[in-house]
mmCIF file of C-alpha atoms and ligand atoms in Angstrom:
data_model
loop_
_atom_site.group_PDB
_atom_site.id
_atom_site.type_symbol
_atom_site.label_atom_id
_atom_site.label_comp_id
_atom_site.label_asym_id
_atom_site.label_seq_id
_atom_site.Cartn_x
_atom_site.Cartn_y
_atom_site.Cartn_z
ATOM 1 C CA MET A 19 125.392 80.893 103.439
ATOM 2 C CA THR A 20 121.597 78.944 102.679
ATOM 3 C CA HIS A 21 119.240 80.263 104.448
ATOM 4 C CA GLU A 22 116.512 77.538 106.339
ATOM 5 C CA ILE A 23 112.961 78.585 104.866
ATOM 6 C CA ALA A 24 110.314 76.983 107.447
ATOM 7 C CA VAL A 25 107.504 76.349 105.129
ATOM 8 C CA ILE A 26 104.271 75.097 107.417
ATOM 9 C CA PRO A 27 101.262 75.810 104.165
ATOM 10 C CA GLY A 28 98.634 74.633 106.952
ATOM 11 C CA ASP A 29 95.189 74.170 105.925
ATOM 12 C CA GLY A 30 92.403 75.311 103.175
ATOM 13 C CA ILE A 31 93.480 77.901 100.679
ATOM 14 C CA GLY A 32 97.488 77.906 102.663
ATOM 15 C CA ARG A 33 97.547 74.643 100.925
ATOM 16 C CA GLU A 34 97.250 76.503 97.666
ATOM 17 C CA VAL A 35 99.152 80.198 98.005
ATOM 18 C CA THR A 36 102.152 78.967 100.540
ATOM 19 C CA PRO A 37 103.166 77.250 97.384
ATOM 20 C CA ALA A 38 102.856 79.406 95.060
ATOM 21 C CA ALA A 39 105.020 81.705 97.087
ATOM 22 C CA VAL A 40 107.641 78.652 97.639
ATOM 23 C CA ASP A 41 107.637 78.780 93.628
ATOM 24 C CA VAL A 42 108.299 82.212 93.284
ATOM 25 C CA LEU A 43 111.093 81.776 95.795
ATOM 26 C CA GLU A 44 112.723 79.610 94.179
ATOM 27 C CA ALA A 45 112.101 81.288 90.556
ATOM 28 C CA LEU A 46 114.774 83.424 92.614
ATOM 29 C CA GLU A 47 117.709 80.814 92.479
ATOM 30 C CA ILE A 48 118.718 81.504 95.995
ATOM 31 C CA ASP A 49 120.498 78.832 98.212
ATOM 32 C CA PHE A 50 116.991 78.609 100.505
ATOM 33 C CA GLU A 51 116.887 74.919 101.844
ATOM 34 C CA PHE A 52 112.724 74.509 102.595
ATOM 35 C CA VAL A 53 111.411 72.177 105.479
ATOM 36 C CA GLU A 54 108.153 72.113 104.811
ATOM 37 C CA ALA A 55 106.208 70.855 107.873
ATOM 38 C CA ASP A 56 102.398 70.435 109.442
ATOM 39 C CA ALA A 57 100.609 72.899 111.734
ATOM 40 C CA GLY A 58 96.123 73.401 111.886
ATOM 41 C CA ASP A 59 92.800 70.485 111.348
ATOM 42 C CA ALA A 60 94.376 68.353 109.476
ATOM 43 C CA VAL A 61 97.712 67.163 111.502
ATOM 44 C CA ARG A 62 95.537 67.884 114.413
ATOM 45 C CA GLU A 63 92.434 65.444 113.204
ATOM 46 C CA GLU A 64 95.642 62.843 112.503
ATOM 47 C CA THR A 65 97.544 63.112 115.259
ATOM 48 C CA GLY A 66 95.548 65.498 118.400
ATOM 49 C CA GLU A 67 98.178 68.237 117.964
ATOM 50 C CA ALA A 68 97.283 71.290 115.909
ATOM 51 C CA LEU A 69 101.327 71.933 116.285
ATOM 52 C CA PRO A 70 103.106 69.349 116.449
ATOM 53 C CA GLN A 71 106.512 69.931 118.551
ATOM 54 C CA GLU A 72 108.650 69.377 115.381
ATOM 55 C CA THR A 73 106.605 71.960 113.851
ATOM 56 C CA TYR A 74 107.251 74.515 116.388
ATOM 57 C CA ASP A 75 111.365 73.535 116.911
ATOM 58 C CA LEU A 76 111.730 74.045 113.365
ATOM 59 C CA ALA A 77 110.298 77.346 112.874
ATOM 60 C CA ALA A 78 112.078 78.390 116.150
ATOM 61 C CA SER A 79 115.732 77.667 114.912
ATOM 62 C CA ALA A 80 114.925 78.201 111.208
ATOM 63 C CA ASP A 81 115.916 81.847 109.524
ATOM 64 C CA ALA A 82 113.153 82.616 108.850
ATOM 65 C CA THR A 83 109.393 80.796 107.873
ATOM 66 C CA LEU A 84 106.581 81.039 105.545
ATOM 67 C CA PHE A 85 102.854 80.082 107.381
ATOM 68 C CA GLY A 86 99.745 79.636 105.313
ATOM 69 C CA ALA A 87 96.962 79.517 107.597
ATOM 70 C CA ALA A 88 95.384 77.193 110.294
ATOM 71 C CA GLY A 89 91.580 76.933 110.470
ATOM 72 C CA ASP A 90 89.654 76.044 113.475
ATOM 73 C CA THR A 91 92.979 75.661 115.075
ATOM 74 C CA ALA A 92 94.135 79.281 114.011
ATOM 75 C CA ALA A 93 94.697 80.899 117.776
ATOM 76 C CA ASP A 94 96.868 77.223 119.048
ATOM 77 C CA VAL A 95 98.857 77.530 115.563
ATOM 78 C CA ILE A 96 100.076 81.255 114.557
ATOM 79 C CA LEU A 97 100.195 81.866 118.594
ATOM 80 C CA PRO A 98 102.879 79.580 119.536
ATOM 81 C CA LEU A 99 104.486 79.686 116.076
ATOM 82 C CA ARG A 100 105.136 84.240 117.047
ATOM 83 C CA THR A 101 106.150 83.098 120.503
ATOM 84 C CA ALA A 102 109.250 80.421 118.452
ATOM 85 C CA VAL A 103 110.109 83.405 116.776
ATOM 86 C CA ASP A 104 110.262 85.233 119.434
ATOM 87 C CA SER A 105 108.236 87.924 118.141
ATOM 88 C CA PHE A 106 107.092 91.125 119.787
ATOM 89 C CA VAL A 107 106.149 93.006 116.297
ATOM 90 C CA ASN A 108 103.543 92.138 113.385
ATOM 91 C CA VAL A 109 104.319 94.620 110.742
ATOM 92 C CA ARG A 110 101.056 94.513 108.764
ATOM 93 C CA PRO A 111 101.767 96.504 105.073
ATOM 94 C CA ALA A 112 98.357 97.940 103.634
ATOM 95 C CA LYS A 113 98.445 99.718 100.498
ATOM 96 C CA ALA A 114 96.507 99.329 97.569
ATOM 97 C CA TYR A 115 97.649 98.981 94.721
ATOM 98 C CA PRO A 116 97.392 100.509 91.414
ATOM 99 C CA GLY A 117 94.692 99.774 88.414
ATOM 100 C CA ILE A 118 92.966 97.198 91.680
ATOM 101 C CA ASP A 119 89.079 98.911 92.280
ATOM 102 C CA ALA A 120 89.725 99.527 96.352
ATOM 103 C CA VAL A 121 87.553 101.617 98.296
ATOM 104 C CA ARG A 122 90.285 104.219 98.538
ATOM 105 C CA PRO A 123 92.822 103.252 96.481
ATOM 106 C CA GLU A 124 95.020 106.679 98.011
ATOM 107 C CA THR A 125 95.833 104.183 101.316
ATOM 108 C CA ASP A 126 99.380 103.704 101.919
ATOM 109 C CA LEU A 127 100.046 102.264 105.542
ATOM 110 C CA VAL A 128 101.880 100.124 107.852
ATOM 111 C CA PHE A 129 100.525 98.805 110.899
ATOM 112 C CA LEU A 130 103.484 97.801 113.735
ATOM 113 C CA ARG A 131 101.217 95.693 116.159
ATOM 114 C CA GLU A 132 102.640 94.439 119.328
ATOM 115 C CA ASN A 133 102.675 90.316 118.659
ATOM 116 C CA THR A 134 102.984 89.356 122.831
ATOM 117 C CA GLU A 135 100.539 90.785 125.060
ATOM 118 C CA GLY A 136 97.385 92.995 125.630
ATOM 119 C CA VAL A 137 94.469 91.363 125.372
ATOM 120 C CA TYR A 138 95.773 87.996 123.990
ATOM 121 C CA ALA A 139 98.234 87.608 126.516
ATOM 122 C CA GLY A 140 96.110 84.711 127.162
ATOM 123 C CA HIS A 141 94.426 85.886 131.096
ATOM 124 C CA GLU A 142 90.890 84.514 130.291
ATOM 125 C CA ASP A 143 88.607 83.370 133.329
ATOM 126 C CA ARG A 144 84.630 81.860 133.590
ATOM 127 C CA LEU A 145 84.310 83.144 137.740
ATOM 128 C CA THR A 146 80.794 82.383 137.859
ATOM 129 C CA GLN A 147 78.166 80.982 135.240
ATOM 130 C CA ASP A 148 77.265 84.743 135.291
ATOM 131 C CA VAL A 149 80.787 86.030 134.990
ATOM 132 C CA SER A 150 83.904 86.330 132.744
ATOM 133 C CA THR A 151 86.606 88.247 132.922
ATOM 134 C CA LEU A 152 90.604 89.040 130.903
ATOM 135 C CA THR A 153 92.644 90.336 132.009
ATOM 136 C CA ARG A 154 94.845 92.967 129.896
ATOM 137 C CA VAL A 155 98.803 93.136 130.378
ATOM 138 C CA VAL A 156 100.723 95.779 129.346
ATOM 139 C CA THR A 157 104.320 95.943 129.562
ATOM 140 C CA GLU A 158 106.639 98.449 129.774
ATOM 141 C CA SER A 159 109.186 96.296 128.279
ATOM 142 C CA ALA A 160 107.365 95.077 125.317
ATOM 143 C CA SER A 161 106.455 98.904 124.540
ATOM 144 C CA GLU A 162 109.525 100.023 124.511
ATOM 145 C CA ARG A 163 110.506 97.006 122.289
ATOM 146 C CA LEU A 164 107.783 97.468 119.934
ATOM 147 C CA ALA A 165 109.069 101.859 120.074
ATOM 148 C CA GLU A 166 113.095 100.618 118.936
ATOM 149 C CA PHE A 167 111.527 98.783 116.535
ATOM 150 C CA ALA A 168 108.885 101.649 114.849
ATOM 151 C CA CYS A 169 111.533 104.446 115.274
ATOM 152 C CA GLU A 170 113.968 102.126 113.285
ATOM 153 C CA TYR A 171 111.695 101.509 110.668
ATOM 154 C CA VAL A 172 110.608 104.896 110.440
ATOM 155 C CA ASP A 173 114.257 105.440 110.001
ATOM 156 C CA GLY A 174 115.463 103.617 107.834
ATOM 157 C CA ASP A 175 112.663 104.554 104.558
ATOM 158 C CA ASP A 176 111.187 107.183 104.214
ATOM 159 C CA HIS A 177 107.816 108.186 106.818
ATOM 160 C CA ASP A 178 108.171 111.032 109.299
ATOM 161 C CA GLY A 179 107.814 109.960 112.286
ATOM 162 C CA PHE A 180 104.322 107.767 113.485
ATOM 163 C CA SER A 181 100.545 107.565 114.851
ATOM 164 C CA ILE A 182 101.054 106.072 118.365
ATOM 165 C CA VAL A 183 96.778 104.458 118.523
ATOM 166 C CA HIS A 184 95.645 103.501 121.796
ATOM 167 C CA LYS A 185 92.598 104.589 123.975
ATOM 168 C CA ALA A 186 94.167 105.474 126.769
ATOM 169 C CA ASN A 187 91.007 107.773 127.770
ATOM 170 C CA VAL A 188 89.705 104.946 128.996
ATOM 171 C CA MET A 189 92.023 102.491 129.831
ATOM 172 C CA ARG A 190 93.905 104.672 131.705
ATOM 173 C CA GLU A 191 96.774 102.299 132.721
ATOM 174 C CA THR A 192 97.066 99.853 130.576
ATOM 175 C CA ASP A 193 97.164 102.358 127.103
ATOM 176 C CA GLY A 194 98.250 105.204 129.176
ATOM 177 C CA LEU A 195 100.916 102.663 130.036
ATOM 178 C CA PHE A 196 101.456 102.158 126.275
ATOM 179 C CA ARG A 197 101.225 105.550 125.240
ATOM 180 C CA ASP A 198 103.790 106.455 127.385
ATOM 181 C CA THR A 199 106.401 104.577 126.779
ATOM 182 C CA VAL A 200 105.579 104.443 123.083
ATOM 183 C CA THR A 201 105.945 108.542 123.363
ATOM 184 C CA SER A 202 109.201 108.769 125.004
ATOM 185 C CA VAL A 203 111.556 105.851 123.477
ATOM 186 C CA ALA A 204 110.052 107.960 120.245
ATOM 187 C CA ASP A 205 111.971 111.568 122.069
ATOM 188 C CA GLU A 206 114.609 109.905 122.732
ATOM 189 C CA HIS A 207 115.080 109.288 118.937
ATOM 190 C CA GLY A 208 114.187 112.278 117.966
ATOM 191 C CA VAL A 209 111.459 110.516 115.596
ATOM 192 C CA GLU A 210 108.161 112.559 115.740
ATOM 193 C CA THR A 211 104.859 111.200 116.939
ATOM 194 C CA ASP A 212 101.097 112.005 116.966
ATOM 195 C CA GLN A 213 98.485 110.609 118.677
ATOM 196 C CA VAL A 214 94.711 109.250 117.715
ATOM 197 C CA LEU A 215 92.540 107.168 120.376
ATOM 198 C CA MET A 216 91.997 104.225 118.095
ATOM 199 C CA ASP A 217 87.996 104.488 117.886
ATOM 200 C CA ALA A 218 89.089 108.200 116.445
ATOM 201 C CA PHE A 219 91.390 106.764 114.017
ATOM 202 C CA ALA A 220 88.776 103.845 112.588
ATOM 203 C CA THR A 221 86.501 106.599 111.553
ATOM 204 C CA ARG A 222 89.577 109.283 110.145
ATOM 205 C CA VAL A 223 91.260 106.215 108.117
ATOM 206 C CA CYS A 224 87.758 104.963 106.037
ATOM 207 C CA LEU A 225 87.102 108.615 105.388
ATOM 208 C CA ASP A 226 91.062 109.868 104.790
ATOM 209 C CA PRO A 227 93.888 107.359 104.984
ATOM 210 C CA GLU A 228 96.332 109.528 104.043
ATOM 211 C CA GLN A 229 96.654 111.396 107.625
ATOM 212 C CA PHE A 230 98.237 108.639 108.468
ATOM 213 C CA ASP A 231 100.998 106.307 107.420
ATOM 214 C CA VAL A 232 103.287 104.218 110.429
ATOM 215 C CA VAL A 233 100.753 103.598 112.717
ATOM 216 C CA VAL A 234 102.244 101.922 116.353
ATOM 217 C CA CYS A 235 99.251 99.949 118.220
ATOM 218 C CA PRO A 236 98.942 97.402 120.738
ATOM 219 C CA ASN A 237 97.602 93.895 119.886
ATOM 220 C CA LEU A 238 93.598 93.120 119.561
ATOM 221 C CA ALA A 239 93.981 97.463 118.037
ATOM 222 C CA GLY A 240 96.013 96.727 115.255
ATOM 223 C CA ASP A 241 94.852 92.999 114.637
ATOM 224 C CA VAL A 242 90.909 95.043 113.854
ATOM 225 C CA LEU A 243 92.282 98.517 112.410
ATOM 226 C CA SER A 244 94.492 96.133 110.278
ATOM 227 C CA ASP A 245 91.113 93.930 109.211
ATOM 228 C CA LEU A 246 89.826 97.484 108.254
ATOM 229 C CA ALA A 247 92.802 98.529 106.517
ATOM 230 C CA ALA A 248 92.147 95.450 104.105
ATOM 231 C CA GLY A 249 88.954 96.433 102.826
ATOM 232 C CA LEU A 250 90.051 99.238 102.142
ATOM 233 C CA VAL A 251 92.737 98.493 99.578
ATOM 234 C CA GLY A 252 90.632 95.228 98.217
ATOM 235 C CA GLY A 253 90.296 92.525 100.344
ATOM 236 C CA LEU A 254 92.464 90.220 102.435
ATOM 237 C CA GLY A 255 94.219 88.327 99.478
ATOM 238 C CA LEU A 256 96.464 91.534 99.502
ATOM 239 C CA LEU A 257 97.867 91.759 103.059
ATOM 240 C CA PRO A 258 100.948 90.314 103.524
ATOM 241 C CA SER A 259 102.514 90.014 107.610
ATOM 242 C CA ALA A 260 105.545 89.669 109.276
ATOM 243 C CA ASN A 261 106.281 88.350 112.542
ATOM 244 C CA VAL A 262 109.412 90.093 113.416
ATOM 245 C CA GLY A 263 112.214 88.534 116.744
ATOM 246 C CA PRO A 264 115.236 89.482 117.493
ATOM 247 C CA ASP A 265 117.087 86.858 115.646
ATOM 248 C CA ARG A 266 114.343 85.102 113.264
ATOM 249 C CA ALA A 267 110.590 86.282 111.642
ATOM 250 C CA LEU A 268 107.594 84.244 110.647
ATOM 251 C CA PHE A 269 106.187 85.383 107.300
ATOM 252 C CA GLU A 270 102.257 84.714 106.814
ATOM 253 C CA PRO A 271 99.157 86.492 104.740
ATOM 254 C CA VAL A 272 96.169 88.148 107.051
ATOM 255 C CA HIS A 273 94.015 85.696 106.108
ATOM 256 C CA GLY A 274 92.661 82.586 106.644
ATOM 257 C CA THR A 275 91.536 79.964 105.173
ATOM 258 C CA ALA A 276 88.903 80.316 102.880
ATOM 259 C CA PRO A 277 87.088 77.697 103.742
ATOM 260 C CA ASP A 278 84.810 79.210 100.756
ATOM 261 C CA ILE A 279 86.483 78.895 97.590
ATOM 262 C CA ALA A 280 89.788 76.393 99.213
ATOM 263 C CA GLY A 281 90.395 73.021 96.844
ATOM 264 C CA GLN A 282 88.778 75.725 93.911
ATOM 265 C CA GLY A 283 92.392 76.451 92.730
ATOM 266 C CA ILE A 284 91.603 79.735 92.888
ATOM 267 C CA ALA A 285 92.407 81.657 95.762
ATOM 268 C CA ASN A 286 94.473 85.114 95.122
ATOM 269 C CA PRO A 287 98.212 84.438 96.183
ATOM 270 C CA ALA A 288 99.106 87.730 95.918
ATOM 271 C CA ALA A 289 98.769 88.415 100.095
ATOM 272 C CA THR A 290 101.758 85.460 100.575
ATOM 273 C CA ILE A 291 104.080 86.050 97.448
ATOM 274 C CA VAL A 292 104.454 90.145 99.263
ATOM 275 C CA SER A 293 105.113 88.283 102.564
ATOM 276 C CA ALA A 294 107.494 85.730 100.508
ATOM 277 C CA ALA A 295 108.880 89.537 99.588
ATOM 278 C CA MET A 296 109.246 90.832 102.648
ATOM 279 C CA LEU A 297 111.473 87.664 104.262
ATOM 280 C CA LEU A 298 113.858 88.724 101.319
ATOM 281 C CA GLU A 299 113.946 91.418 102.623
ATOM 282 C CA TYR A 300 114.710 90.560 106.167
ATOM 283 C CA LEU A 301 117.385 88.180 105.383
ATOM 284 C CA GLY A 302 118.832 90.942 103.253
ATOM 285 C CA TYR A 303 117.827 89.915 99.649
ATOM 286 C CA ASP A 304 116.740 93.586 98.892
ATOM 287 C CA GLU A 305 117.328 93.241 94.973
ATOM 288 C CA GLU A 306 115.059 90.291 94.804
ATOM 289 C CA SER A 307 112.651 91.715 97.266
ATOM 290 C CA ALA A 308 111.950 94.441 94.566
ATOM 291 C CA ALA A 309 111.914 92.688 92.155
ATOM 292 C CA VAL A 310 108.823 90.113 93.161
ATOM 293 C CA HIS A 311 106.789 93.148 94.591
ATOM 294 C CA GLU A 312 107.374 94.825 91.169
ATOM 295 C CA ALA A 313 106.141 91.891 89.923
ATOM 296 C CA VAL A 314 103.068 91.904 91.911
ATOM 297 C CA GLU A 315 102.446 94.744 91.445
ATOM 298 C CA ALA A 316 101.993 94.809 88.012
ATOM 299 C CA THR A 317 100.343 91.443 88.037
ATOM 300 C CA LEU A 318 97.512 92.730 89.709
ATOM 301 C CA GLU A 319 98.078 95.443 87.333
ATOM 302 C CA ASN A 320 97.506 94.434 83.979
ATOM 303 C CA GLY A 321 96.179 90.789 84.737
ATOM 304 C CA PRO A 322 96.122 87.624 84.964
ATOM 305 C CA ARG A 323 93.751 88.521 88.144
ATOM 306 C CA THR A 324 92.008 85.929 90.704
ATOM 307 C CA PRO A 325 87.957 85.804 90.992
ATOM 308 C CA ASP A 326 88.203 88.645 94.649
ATOM 309 C CA LEU A 327 89.814 90.682 92.125
ATOM 310 C CA GLY A 328 87.207 90.688 89.328
ATOM 311 C CA GLY A 329 89.387 88.307 86.969
ATOM 312 C CA ASP A 330 89.116 84.662 86.021
ATOM 313 C CA ALA A 331 92.784 83.560 86.542
ATOM 314 C CA SER A 332 93.418 80.756 89.133
ATOM 315 C CA THR A 333 96.230 80.669 91.119
ATOM 316 C CA ALA A 334 98.103 79.000 89.250
ATOM 317 C CA ASP A 335 98.053 81.316 85.526
ATOM 318 C CA VAL A 336 98.430 84.373 88.432
ATOM 319 C CA THR A 337 101.216 82.908 90.379
ATOM 320 C CA ALA A 338 103.159 81.825 86.829
ATOM 321 C CA ALA A 339 102.528 85.527 85.369
ATOM 322 C CA ILE A 340 104.528 86.491 89.018
ATOM 323 C CA ILE A 341 107.369 84.515 87.667
ATOM 324 C CA ASP A 342 107.565 85.225 84.132
ATOM 325 C CA ARG A 343 107.602 88.520 84.915
ATOM 326 C CA LEU A 344 110.577 88.459 87.864
HETATM 327 P P1 NAI B 411 89.436 84.260 105.579
HETATM 328 O O1 NAI B 411 90.533 85.052 105.754
HETATM 329 O O2 NAI B 411 89.836 83.245 106.019
HETATM 330 O O3 NAI B 411 88.646 84.595 105.024
HETATM 331 C C1 NAI B 411 87.323 85.851 105.303
HETATM 332 C C2 NAI B 411 86.909 86.587 103.284
HETATM 333 O O4 NAI B 411 88.096 86.733 101.987
HETATM 334 C C3 NAI B 411 86.504 84.591 102.079
HETATM 335 O O5 NAI B 411 84.886 85.035 101.574
HETATM 336 C C4 NAI B 411 87.827 84.717 101.595
HETATM 337 O O6 NAI B 411 87.063 83.607 100.443
HETATM 338 C C5 NAI B 411 88.291 85.767 100.955
HETATM 339 N N1 NAI B 411 89.400 85.761 101.241
HETATM 340 C C6 NAI B 411 91.056 85.527 101.935
HETATM 341 N N2 NAI B 411 91.836 85.325 101.857
HETATM 342 C C7 NAI B 411 91.684 84.626 100.174
HETATM 343 C C8 NAI B 411 92.111 85.085 99.056
HETATM 344 N N3 NAI B 411 93.948 84.925 99.487
HETATM 345 N N4 NAI B 411 92.507 84.993 97.504
HETATM 346 C C9 NAI B 411 91.072 85.269 97.347
HETATM 347 N N5 NAI B 411 89.527 85.246 98.864
HETATM 348 C C10 NAI B 411 90.019 84.933 99.695
HETATM 349 O O7 NAI B 411 88.678 84.295 107.314
HETATM 350 P P2 NAI B 411 87.358 83.937 107.845
HETATM 351 O O8 NAI B 411 86.728 83.087 106.704
HETATM 352 O O9 NAI B 411 87.529 85.226 109.248
HETATM 353 O O10 NAI B 411 88.301 82.782 108.946
HETATM 354 C C11 NAI B 411 87.759 81.094 108.358
HETATM 355 C C12 NAI B 411 89.304 80.060 108.850
HETATM 356 O O11 NAI B 411 90.846 81.115 108.573
HETATM 357 C C13 NAI B 411 88.350 80.122 110.348
HETATM 358 O O12 NAI B 411 89.100 78.625 110.726
HETATM 359 C C14 NAI B 411 90.129 81.059 110.774
HETATM 360 O O13 NAI B 411 89.923 80.799 111.983
HETATM 361 C C15 NAI B 411 90.551 81.137 110.079
HETATM 362 N N6 NAI B 411 91.579 82.405 109.554
HETATM 363 C C16 NAI B 411 93.210 81.591 110.155
HETATM 364 C C17 NAI B 411 93.974 82.828 110.185
HETATM 365 C C18 NAI B 411 95.359 82.577 110.299
HETATM 366 O O14 NAI B 411 95.680 81.217 110.667
HETATM 367 N N7 NAI B 411 96.459 83.442 110.928
HETATM 368 C C19 NAI B 411 93.417 83.905 110.007
HETATM 369 C C20 NAI B 411 92.196 84.764 110.327
HETATM 370 C C21 NAI B 411 91.801 83.295 109.793
HETATM 371 MG MG1 MG B 412 93.226 89.161 112.592
#
């Protein structure tokens, strides 16, 4: 069966790392049909719209989407794209690779971030010159859906349950509902959980990341803490992510358009290529996915490497080395 893969490179280094990941997928000779579409600053300049309807529709109907990054229009692009795939969870592995100079080389975490609500639900107001407000939305149904996913996630792999990160001591109603709902779903499934306040988590993960494995958290906490974890493993060029919905999913690097290096051909393609490996696993190509993971790991360990990792190789050199190792 042919799978349709939407490819949305976006802006900046998104236009460099997304084609690199497509090259890797093409090298596997799977029956994929790639359909490319525009989104981001450049298309807004041309048409007035950062996310053209046809791009939204493509993501909403393709089996999976590979997205690069958008610049100033990031929020106008990625938030609706996550809605297009009805994504309720953002899966963000943060793992240190052998041979990479990481602050905490023992880090091996997966964040399961709530992807639809919290402070990103968008209810923000400017009431007066002096006062602005933001309504934080947490629902039992979204917390339940995330928790069900988390239980399945830890069951399918080699994990002993998960940590619930929240701030229910202060945000009693919203994070209280989140904590209680996730805990009770886990209890029903016989999955072990522990609870960590999000500020304490930030310190503890820096000091000793090995205490944690799978981390389930609300939207903003997951956004911030996964970038913090990126710092522990050697930078944003390494972190992949998956926005998973009930019937489709969107895969993207955690990083943005990197305007400081865009156009130079030196962006690290690893985060996007590992995102493509997650796409393969999602579509059931487990062996191919494992092969891509291994090829990326071997390349990170033995080189060539891009300048963010201390090397002097180009995006194309690294991509070719990964394809050679497949
Ligand atoms: P960024 O992730 O683009 O860059 C942060 C730093 O990490 C820069 O020094 C950059 O050179 C480096 N970096 C990131 N990815 C890299 C890679 N693959 N290889 C080598 N170095 C890499 O974040 P920043 O600078 O905060 O944002 C730049 C633009 O990206 C902004 O316009 C922002 O809105 C957008 N953005 C978009 C996102 C998305 O589309 N999902 C996510 C984050 C930011
Ligand atoms: Mg972020």
